Amino acid sequence: MGGLFIPDAIMFDTKVALIVRDDLAVWQKLNVVAFLATGVAAAAPDALGEPYEDAAGRRYGRMLGQPMMVFTADLPGLQAAHRQAMSREVRIVPYVHAMFSTGHDAANREVFRAEDADHLNLVGIALHGPKKAVDKAVKGLKLHA
């Protein structure tokens, strides 16, 4: 799995998958993935680990306590994953193309609400939920290289 090592003793009942559209510029992909990850953390604060502390006792922020797999897809692939996730018990964090043209959070929600709900112009989605449900939603997608 792309060099990711998870000891057998550490298994998770849930899974986090971030899916980013393959035709974006690199800066856009990174931006989308960062925003999606914050959405997962905000929606699942219980999934956050403890704060980090260095050898000098300085405390640092918390991170999600489980791996996040980053996948890539074209628009139809994102829309298919979205449909699969909608039919399961999966938390979905969306990012649509129109959000690139806004300057603040309230405007993001406005442009999202204006989207055709059945044909979202997705540039990324984050999925968090039961492992099997997330696996079904990302079935056939490639890990981002």
Tab-separated table of N, CA and C in Angstrom:
chain	number	residue	atom	x	y	z
A	1	MET	N	0.824	-1.194	0.000
A	1	MET	CA	0.000	0.000	0.000
A	1	MET	C	0.861	1.247	0.000
A	2	GLY	N	1.668	1.443	-1.013
A	2	GLY	CA	2.434	2.665	-1.138
A	2	GLY	C	3.411	2.911	-0.012
A	3	GLY	N	4.005	1.875	0.573
A	3	GLY	CA	4.995	2.044	1.617
A	3	GLY	C	4.413	2.232	3.003
A	4	LEU	N	3.116	2.222	3.136
A	4	LEU	CA	2.485	2.407	4.427
A	4	LEU	C	2.520	1.097	5.193
A	5	PHE	N	3.066	1.136	6.406
A	5	PHE	CA	3.140	-0.062	7.229
A	5	PHE	C	2.251	0.121	8.439
A	6	ILE	N	1.307	-0.771	8.611
A	6	ILE	CA	0.435	-0.763	9.781
A	6	ILE	C	0.610	-2.100	10.478
A	7	PRO	N	1.185	-2.095	11.692
A	7	PRO	CA	1.365	-3.363	12.404
A	7	PRO	C	0.049	-4.108	12.555
A	8	ASP	N	0.137	-5.439	12.541
A	8	ASP	CA	-1.061	-6.279	12.666
A	8	ASP	C	-1.872	-5.957	13.915
A	9	ALA	N	-1.194	-5.532	14.981
A	9	ALA	CA	-1.892	-5.249	16.227
A	9	ALA	C	-2.753	-3.991	16.136
A	10	ILE	N	-2.492	-3.143	15.133
A	10	ILE	CA	-3.244	-1.901	14.987
A	10	ILE	C	-4.166	-2.033	13.780
A	11	MET	N	-5.403	-2.403	14.033
A	11	MET	CA	-6.382	-2.496	12.960
A	11	MET	C	-7.496	-1.502	13.277
A	12	PHE	N	-8.070	-0.947	12.249
A	12	PHE	CA	-9.093	0.064	12.421
A	12	PHE	C	-10.421	-0.444	11.873
A	13	ASP	N	-11.506	-0.144	12.584
A	13	ASP	CA	-12.851	-0.489	12.114
A	13	ASP	C	-13.326	0.504	11.071
A	14	THR	N	-12.740	1.703	11.108
A	14	THR	CA	-13.122	2.748	10.161
A	14	THR	C	-11.963	3.022	9.211
A	15	LYS	N	-12.297	3.745	8.147
A	15	LYS	CA	-11.296	4.078	7.143
A	15	LYS	C	-11.527	5.517	6.696
A	16	VAL	N	-10.432	6.196	6.358
A	16	VAL	CA	-10.498	7.536	5.791
A	16	VAL	C	-9.913	7.464	4.387
A	17	ALA	N	-10.694	7.930	3.420
A	17	ALA	CA	-10.218	8.002	2.038
A	17	ALA	C	-10.450	9.419	1.530
A	18	LEU	N	-9.416	9.993	0.958
A	18	LEU	CA	-9.508	11.294	0.313
A	18	LEU	C	-9.362	11.036	-1.179
A	19	ILE	N	-10.297	11.548	-1.962
A	19	ILE	CA	-10.262	11.338	-3.406
A	19	ILE	C	-10.162	12.703	-4.065
A	20	VAL	N	-9.141	12.884	-4.883
A	20	VAL	CA	-8.917	14.159	-5.544
A	20	VAL	C	-8.947	13.961	-7.057
A	21	ARG	N	-9.504	14.962	-7.752
A	21	ARG	CA	-9.652	14.855	-9.202
A	21	ARG	C	-8.290	14.917	-9.887
A	22	ASP	N	-8.134	14.072	-10.886
A	22	ASP	CA	-6.841	13.889	-11.537
A	22	ASP	C	-6.432	15.001	-12.488
A	23	ASP	N	-7.330	15.900	-12.872
A	23	ASP	CA	-6.988	16.932	-13.849
A	23	ASP	C	-6.695	18.291	-13.215
A	24	LEU	N	-6.461	18.331	-11.921
A	24	LEU	CA	-6.167	19.589	-11.233
A	24	LEU	C	-4.672	19.877	-11.249
A	25	ALA	N	-4.329	21.159	-11.119
A	25	ALA	CA	-2.933	21.544	-10.926
A	25	ALA	C	-2.489	21.019	-9.559
A	26	VAL	N	-1.179	20.823	-9.396
A	26	VAL	CA	-0.663	20.274	-8.136
A	26	VAL	C	-1.090	21.125	-6.952
A	27	TRP	N	-1.011	22.450	-7.055
A	27	TRP	CA	-1.391	23.300	-5.922
A	27	TRP	C	-2.859	23.101	-5.572
A	28	GLN	N	-3.712	22.883	-6.598
A	28	GLN	CA	-5.129	22.661	-6.339
A	28	GLN	C	-5.352	21.334	-5.632
A	29	LYS	N	-4.639	20.287	-6.066
A	29	LYS	CA	-4.767	18.979	-5.415
A	29	LYS	C	-4.391	19.077	-3.942
A	30	LEU	N	-3.272	19.736	-3.661
A	30	LEU	CA	-2.821	19.860	-2.271
A	30	LEU	C	-3.821	20.665	-1.449
A	31	ASN	N	-4.354	21.730	-2.029
A	31	ASN	CA	-5.336	22.562	-1.355
A	31	ASN	C	-6.585	21.754	-1.022
A	32	VAL	N	-7.084	21.009	-2.003
A	32	VAL	CA	-8.289	20.202	-1.810
A	32	VAL	C	-8.064	19.150	-0.729
A	33	VAL	N	-6.959	18.426	-0.806
A	33	VAL	CA	-6.673	17.380	0.178
A	33	VAL	C	-6.571	17.966	1.584
A	34	ALA	N	-5.921	19.130	1.716
A	34	ALA	CA	-5.799	19.763	3.034
A	34	ALA	C	-7.171	20.128	3.596
A	35	PHE	N	-8.017	20.747	2.777
A	35	PHE	CA	-9.348	21.127	3.255
A	35	PHE	C	-10.182	19.889	3.587
A	36	LEU	N	-10.108	18.849	2.759
A	36	LEU	CA	-10.879	17.638	3.034
A	36	LEU	C	-10.442	16.996	4.352
A	37	ALA	N	-9.129	16.962	4.607
A	37	ALA	CA	-8.633	16.366	5.853
A	37	ALA	C	-9.151	17.125	7.065
A	38	THR	N	-9.219	18.463	6.962
A	38	THR	CA	-9.748	19.222	8.098
A	38	THR	C	-11.229	18.916	8.295
A	39	GLY	N	-11.939	18.652	7.199
A	39	GLY	CA	-13.348	18.293	7.309
A	39	GLY	C	-13.552	16.989	8.042
A	40	VAL	N	-12.701	16.010	7.774
A	40	VAL	CA	-12.790	14.727	8.477
A	40	VAL	C	-12.502	14.935	9.960
A	41	ALA	N	-11.447	15.694	10.267
A	41	ALA	CA	-11.084	15.922	11.668
A	41	ALA	C	-12.200	16.655	12.419
A	42	ALA	N	-12.810	17.636	11.759
A	42	ALA	CA	-13.889	18.390	12.406
A	42	ALA	C	-15.120	17.524	12.638
A	43	ALA	N	-15.406	16.636	11.695
A	43	ALA	CA	-16.597	15.797	11.802
A	43	ALA	C	-16.402	14.607	12.730
A	44	ALA	N	-15.152	14.252	12.987
A	44	ALA	CA	-14.868	13.082	13.824
A	44	ALA	C	-13.779	13.404	14.843
A	45	PRO	N	-14.044	14.338	15.759
A	45	PRO	CA	-13.002	14.717	16.723
A	45	PRO	C	-12.523	13.552	17.586
A	46	ASP	N	-13.373	12.524	17.746
A	46	ASP	CA	-12.970	11.350	18.513
A	46	ASP	C	-11.897	10.530	17.794
A	47	ALA	N	-11.698	10.797	16.500
A	47	ALA	CA	-10.679	10.074	15.733
A	47	ALA	C	-9.300	10.715	15.871
A	48	LEU	N	-9.236	11.860	16.542
A	48	LEU	CA	-7.951	12.535	16.732
A	48	LEU	C	-7.141	11.860	17.828
A	49	GLY	N	-5.852	11.755	17.602
A	49	GLY	CA	-4.947	11.204	18.606
A	49	GLY	C	-4.621	12.256	19.654
A	50	GLU	N	-3.734	11.895	20.535
A	50	GLU	CA	-3.302	12.807	21.592
A	50	GLU	C	-2.284	13.809	21.035
A	51	PRO	N	-2.098	14.950	21.711
A	51	PRO	CA	-1.082	15.917	21.269
A	51	PRO	C	0.315	15.288	21.290
A	52	TYR	N	1.169	15.776	20.425
A	52	TYR	CA	2.561	15.323	20.375
A	52	TYR	C	3.382	16.147	21.348
A	53	GLU	N	4.426	15.525	21.867
A	53	GLU	CA	5.333	16.217	22.782
A	53	GLU	C	6.752	15.822	22.416
A	54	ASP	N	7.634	16.833	22.277
A	54	ASP	CA	9.017	16.517	21.932
A	54	ASP	C	9.842	16.229	23.183
A	55	ALA	N	11.117	15.912	23.008
A	55	ALA	CA	11.991	15.519	24.121
A	55	ALA	C	12.176	16.649	25.133
A	56	ALA	N	11.948	17.892	24.724
A	56	ALA	CA	12.071	19.030	25.637
A	56	ALA	C	10.753	19.337	26.346
A	57	GLY	N	9.726	18.543	26.088
A	57	GLY	CA	8.445	18.735	26.744
A	57	GLY	C	7.533	19.746	26.060
A	58	ARG	N	7.917	20.231	24.877
A	58	ARG	CA	7.061	21.167	24.140
A	58	ARG	C	5.927	20.389	23.482
A	59	ARG	N	4.706	20.943	23.621
A	59	ARG	CA	3.523	20.266	23.080
A	59	ARG	C	3.197	20.784	21.683
A	60	TYR	N	2.695	19.866	20.861
A	60	TYR	CA	2.314	20.164	19.485
A	60	TYR	C	0.880	19.716	19.267
A	61	GLY	N	0.333	20.046	18.115
A	61	GLY	CA	-1.047	19.718	17.795
A	61	GLY	C	-1.296	18.231	17.610
A	62	ARG	N	-2.585	17.912	17.563
A	62	ARG	CA	-3.032	16.531	17.377
A	62	ARG	C	-3.260	16.264	15.897
A	63	MET	N	-3.192	14.999	15.518
A	63	MET	CA	-3.503	14.562	14.161
A	63	MET	C	-4.481	13.401	14.242
A	64	LEU	N	-5.075	13.106	13.104
A	64	LEU	CA	-5.939	11.939	13.044
A	64	LEU	C	-5.138	10.715	13.478
A	65	GLY	N	-5.759	9.841	14.226
A	65	GLY	CA	-5.062	8.681	14.772
A	65	GLY	C	-5.042	7.477	13.858
A	66	GLN	N	-5.442	7.630	12.603
A	66	GLN	CA	-5.399	6.513	11.668
A	66	GLN	C	-4.952	7.027	10.304
A	67	PRO	N	-4.476	6.137	9.462
A	67	PRO	CA	-4.012	6.568	8.141
A	67	PRO	C	-5.145	7.136	7.291
A	68	MET	N	-4.774	8.035	6.403
A	68	MET	CA	-5.702	8.566	5.401
A	68	MET	C	-5.126	8.167	4.042
A	69	MET	N	-5.891	7.448	3.277
A	69	MET	CA	-5.454	7.015	1.955
A	69	MET	C	-5.921	8.056	0.934
A	70	VAL	N	-5.026	8.464	0.035
A	70	VAL	CA	-5.356	9.471	-0.969
A	70	VAL	C	-5.461	8.784	-2.328
A	71	PHE	N	-6.635	8.902	-2.928
A	71	PHE	CA	-6.915	8.306	-4.226
A	71	PHE	C	-7.074	9.410	-5.266
A	72	THR	N	-7.010	9.027	-6.522
A	72	THR	CA	-7.238	9.954	-7.622
A	72	THR	C	-8.319	9.387	-8.529
A	73	ALA	N	-9.090	10.294	-9.125
A	73	ALA	CA	-10.183	9.871	-10.011
A	73	ALA	C	-10.520	11.016	-10.961
A	74	ASP	N	-11.158	10.678	-12.062
A	74	ASP	CA	-11.717	11.700	-12.933
A	74	ASP	C	-13.092	12.081	-12.368
A	75	LEU	N	-13.745	13.058	-12.983
A	75	LEU	CA	-15.042	13.507	-12.465
A	75	LEU	C	-16.059	12.370	-12.373
A	76	PRO	N	-16.218	11.535	-13.429
A	76	PRO	CA	-17.178	10.424	-13.287
A	76	PRO	C	-16.806	9.467	-12.142
A	77	GLY	N	-15.519	9.244	-11.918
A	77	GLY	CA	-15.085	8.378	-10.823
A	77	GLY	C	-15.424	8.975	-9.466
A	78	LEU	N	-15.230	10.290	-9.326
A	78	LEU	CA	-15.605	10.972	-8.084
A	78	LEU	C	-17.112	10.901	-7.858
A	79	GLN	N	-17.868	11.136	-8.915
A	79	GLN	CA	-19.322	11.092	-8.778
A	79	GLN	C	-19.809	9.686	-8.430
A	80	ALA	N	-19.171	8.664	-8.991
A	80	ALA	CA	-19.544	7.282	-8.658
A	80	ALA	C	-19.224	6.972	-7.197
A	81	ALA	N	-18.047	7.398	-6.733
A	81	ALA	CA	-17.678	7.180	-5.328
A	81	ALA	C	-18.656	7.917	-4.416
A	82	HIS	N	-19.051	9.112	-4.813
A	82	HIS	CA	-20.015	9.895	-4.040
A	82	HIS	C	-21.348	9.156	-3.938
A	83	ARG	N	-21.838	8.639	-5.069
A	83	ARG	CA	-23.102	7.886	-5.051
A	83	ARG	C	-22.993	6.660	-4.152
A	84	GLN	N	-21.884	5.931	-4.256
A	84	GLN	CA	-21.693	4.741	-3.416
A	84	GLN	C	-21.684	5.128	-1.938
A	85	ALA	N	-20.989	6.203	-1.612
A	85	ALA	CA	-20.902	6.637	-0.213
A	85	ALA	C	-22.257	7.105	0.306
A	86	MET	N	-23.040	7.758	-0.551
A	86	MET	CA	-24.361	8.238	-0.143
A	86	MET	C	-25.292	7.077	0.223
A	87	SER	N	-25.066	5.921	-0.373
A	87	SER	CA	-25.940	4.782	-0.108
A	87	SER	C	-25.464	3.947	1.086
A	88	ARG	N	-24.422	4.403	1.753
A	88	ARG	CA	-23.875	3.679	2.902
A	88	ARG	C	-23.741	4.623	4.098
A	89	GLU	N	-23.346	4.052	5.233
A	89	GLU	CA	-23.135	4.863	6.434
A	89	GLU	C	-21.739	5.470	6.405
A	90	VAL	N	-21.528	6.414	5.495
A	90	VAL	CA	-20.216	7.031	5.331
A	90	VAL	C	-20.370	8.545	5.463
A	91	ARG	N	-19.509	9.154	6.253
A	91	ARG	CA	-19.467	10.612	6.375
A	91	ARG	C	-18.760	11.135	5.130
A	92	ILE	N	-19.355	12.127	4.470
A	92	ILE	CA	-18.809	12.667	3.227
A	92	ILE	C	-18.478	14.142	3.429
A	93	VAL	N	-17.266	14.527	3.032
A	93	VAL	CA	-16.861	15.930	3.023
A	93	VAL	C	-16.602	16.280	1.558
A	94	PRO	N	-17.401	17.201	0.975
A	94	PRO	CA	-17.274	17.513	-0.451
A	94	PRO	C	-16.460	18.771	-0.728
A	95	TYR	N	-15.881	18.830	-1.913
A	95	TYR	CA	-15.228	20.046	-2.419
A	95	TYR	C	-15.580	20.117	-3.900
A	96	VAL	N	-16.256	21.191	-4.321
A	96	VAL	CA	-16.654	21.348	-5.721
A	96	VAL	C	-15.799	22.422	-6.391
A	97	HIS	N	-15.733	22.370	-7.715
A	97	HIS	CA	-14.871	23.264	-8.480
A	97	HIS	C	-15.154	24.739	-8.201
A	98	ALA	N	-16.415	25.108	-8.041
A	98	ALA	CA	-16.766	26.510	-7.809
A	98	ALA	C	-16.134	27.076	-6.544
A	99	MET	N	-15.735	26.222	-5.612
A	99	MET	CA	-15.115	26.697	-4.374
A	99	MET	C	-13.749	27.335	-4.621
A	100	PHE	N	-13.110	27.035	-5.758
A	100	PHE	CA	-11.837	27.670	-6.088
A	100	PHE	C	-12.008	29.169	-6.335
A	101	SER	N	-13.222	29.605	-6.657
A	101	SER	CA	-13.441	31.013	-7.010
A	101	SER	C	-13.959	31.840	-5.838
A	102	THR	N	-14.074	31.258	-4.670
A	102	THR	CA	-14.598	31.985	-3.513
A	102	THR	C	-13.448	32.429	-2.620
A	103	GLY	N	-13.775	33.307	-1.692
A	103	GLY	CA	-12.733	33.808	-0.810
A	103	GLY	C	-12.958	33.527	0.656
A	104	HIS	N	-14.079	32.867	0.984
A	104	HIS	CA	-14.341	32.593	2.393
A	104	HIS	C	-15.354	31.458	2.534
A	105	ASP	N	-15.468	30.965	3.752
A	105	ASP	CA	-16.259	29.780	4.049
A	105	ASP	C	-17.742	29.932	3.697
A	106	ALA	N	-18.335	31.069	4.027
A	106	ALA	CA	-19.764	31.260	3.733
A	106	ALA	C	-20.002	31.206	2.228
A	107	ALA	N	-19.093	31.783	1.443
A	107	ALA	CA	-19.227	31.739	-0.016
A	107	ALA	C	-19.081	30.308	-0.529
A	108	ASN	N	-18.232	29.518	0.107
A	108	ASN	CA	-18.104	28.108	-0.276
A	108	ASN	C	-19.433	27.384	-0.121
A	109	ARG	N	-20.103	27.617	0.993
A	109	ARG	CA	-21.398	26.973	1.217
A	109	ARG	C	-22.440	27.456	0.213
A	110	GLU	N	-22.385	28.728	-0.172
A	110	GLU	CA	-23.323	29.259	-1.171
A	110	GLU	C	-23.135	28.580	-2.524
A	111	VAL	N	-21.875	28.474	-2.981
A	111	VAL	CA	-21.660	27.870	-4.299
A	111	VAL	C	-21.946	26.374	-4.255
A	112	PHE	N	-21.709	25.751	-3.114
A	112	PHE	CA	-22.028	24.327	-2.997
A	112	PHE	C	-23.540	24.124	-3.093
A	113	ARG	N	-24.303	24.943	-2.392
A	113	ARG	CA	-25.768	24.821	-2.413
A	113	ARG	C	-26.318	25.060	-3.817
A	114	ALA	N	-25.638	25.855	-4.628
A	114	ALA	CA	-26.091	26.159	-5.991
A	114	ALA	C	-25.808	25.025	-6.977
A	115	GLU	N	-25.001	24.038	-6.579
A	115	GLU	CA	-24.666	22.913	-7.456
A	115	GLU	C	-25.884	22.028	-7.706
A	116	ASP	N	-25.883	21.359	-8.848
A	116	ASP	CA	-26.891	20.331	-9.145
A	116	ASP	C	-26.585	19.151	-8.221
A	117	ALA	N	-27.434	18.882	-7.264
A	117	ALA	CA	-27.178	17.873	-6.234
A	117	ALA	C	-26.941	16.475	-6.805
A	118	ASP	N	-27.485	16.201	-7.979
A	118	ASP	CA	-27.318	14.880	-8.579
A	118	ASP	C	-26.115	14.795	-9.509
A	119	HIS	N	-25.482	15.938	-9.785
A	119	HIS	CA	-24.324	15.968	-10.692
A	119	HIS	C	-23.301	16.982	-10.189
A	120	LEU	N	-22.864	16.816	-8.954
A	120	LEU	CA	-21.900	17.750	-8.367
A	120	LEU	C	-20.629	17.799	-9.206
A	121	ASN	N	-20.096	19.004	-9.425
A	121	ASN	CA	-18.829	19.174	-10.138
A	121	ASN	C	-17.696	19.027	-9.114
A	122	LEU	N	-17.542	17.813	-8.619
A	122	LEU	CA	-16.586	17.514	-7.553
A	122	LEU	C	-15.141	17.609	-8.028
A	123	VAL	N	-14.300	18.188	-7.166
A	123	VAL	CA	-12.852	18.116	-7.377
A	123	VAL	C	-12.223	17.261	-6.286
A	124	GLY	N	-13.017	16.938	-5.272
A	124	GLY	CA	-12.536	16.059	-4.221
A	124	GLY	C	-13.630	15.734	-3.228
A	125	ILE	N	-13.492	14.578	-2.612
A	125	ILE	CA	-14.353	14.206	-1.491
A	125	ILE	C	-13.511	13.435	-0.477
A	126	ALA	N	-13.889	13.586	0.771
A	126	ALA	CA	-13.315	12.776	1.838
A	126	ALA	C	-14.410	11.850	2.326
A	127	LEU	N	-14.035	10.629	2.602
A	127	LEU	CA	-14.972	9.630	3.118
A	127	LEU	C	-14.427	9.094	4.428
A	128	HIS	N	-15.294	8.986	5.424
A	128	HIS	CA	-14.909	8.402	6.712
A	128	HIS	C	-16.070	7.564	7.193
A	129	GLY	N	-15.783	6.311	7.461
A	129	GLY	CA	-16.839	5.434	7.934
A	129	GLY	C	-16.343	4.018	8.076
A	130	PRO	N	-17.285	3.084	8.203
A	130	PRO	CA	-16.895	1.682	8.324
A	130	PRO	C	-15.999	1.267	7.151
A	131	LYS	N	-14.961	0.532	7.464
A	131	LYS	CA	-13.947	0.155	6.467
A	131	LYS	C	-14.561	-0.455	5.215
A	132	LYS	N	-15.470	-1.407	5.379
A	132	LYS	CA	-16.059	-2.079	4.209
A	132	LYS	C	-16.857	-1.106	3.348
A	133	ALA	N	-17.564	-0.172	3.962
A	133	ALA	CA	-18.367	0.791	3.211
A	133	ALA	C	-17.463	1.740	2.419
A	134	VAL	N	-16.397	2.213	3.036
A	134	VAL	CA	-15.459	3.101	2.332
A	134	VAL	C	-14.767	2.334	1.218
A	135	ASP	N	-14.365	1.086	1.493
A	135	ASP	CA	-13.720	0.266	0.451
A	135	ASP	C	-14.628	0.103	-0.770
A	136	LYS	N	-15.924	-0.096	-0.550
A	136	LYS	CA	-16.858	-0.219	-1.680
A	136	LYS	C	-16.943	1.071	-2.476
A	137	ALA	N	-16.918	2.194	-1.779
A	137	ALA	CA	-17.023	3.492	-2.454
A	137	ALA	C	-15.793	3.805	-3.295
A	138	VAL	N	-14.616	3.354	-2.874
A	138	VAL	CA	-13.382	3.671	-3.613
A	138	VAL	C	-12.950	2.517	-4.521
A	139	LYS	N	-13.758	1.479	-4.605
A	139	LYS	CA	-13.407	0.317	-5.424
A	139	LYS	C	-13.108	0.738	-6.868
A	140	GLY	N	-11.960	0.318	-7.355
A	140	GLY	CA	-11.557	0.628	-8.726
A	140	GLY	C	-10.738	1.896	-8.867
A	141	LEU	N	-10.667	2.705	-7.811
A	141	LEU	CA	-9.870	3.928	-7.882
A	141	LEU	C	-8.409	3.630	-7.567
A	142	LYS	N	-7.516	4.448	-8.105
A	142	LYS	CA	-6.081	4.263	-7.885
A	142	LYS	C	-5.597	5.161	-6.755
A	143	LEU	N	-4.629	4.646	-5.990
A	143	LEU	CA	-3.976	5.500	-5.008
A	143	LEU	C	-3.244	6.601	-5.752
A	144	HIS	N	-3.236	7.790	-5.175
A	144	HIS	CA	-2.548	8.911	-5.814
A	144	HIS	C	-1.054	8.638	-5.808
A	145	ALA	N	-0.416	8.883	-6.944
A	145	ALA	CA	1.032	8.631	-7.057
A	145	ALA	C	1.821	9.904	-6.856
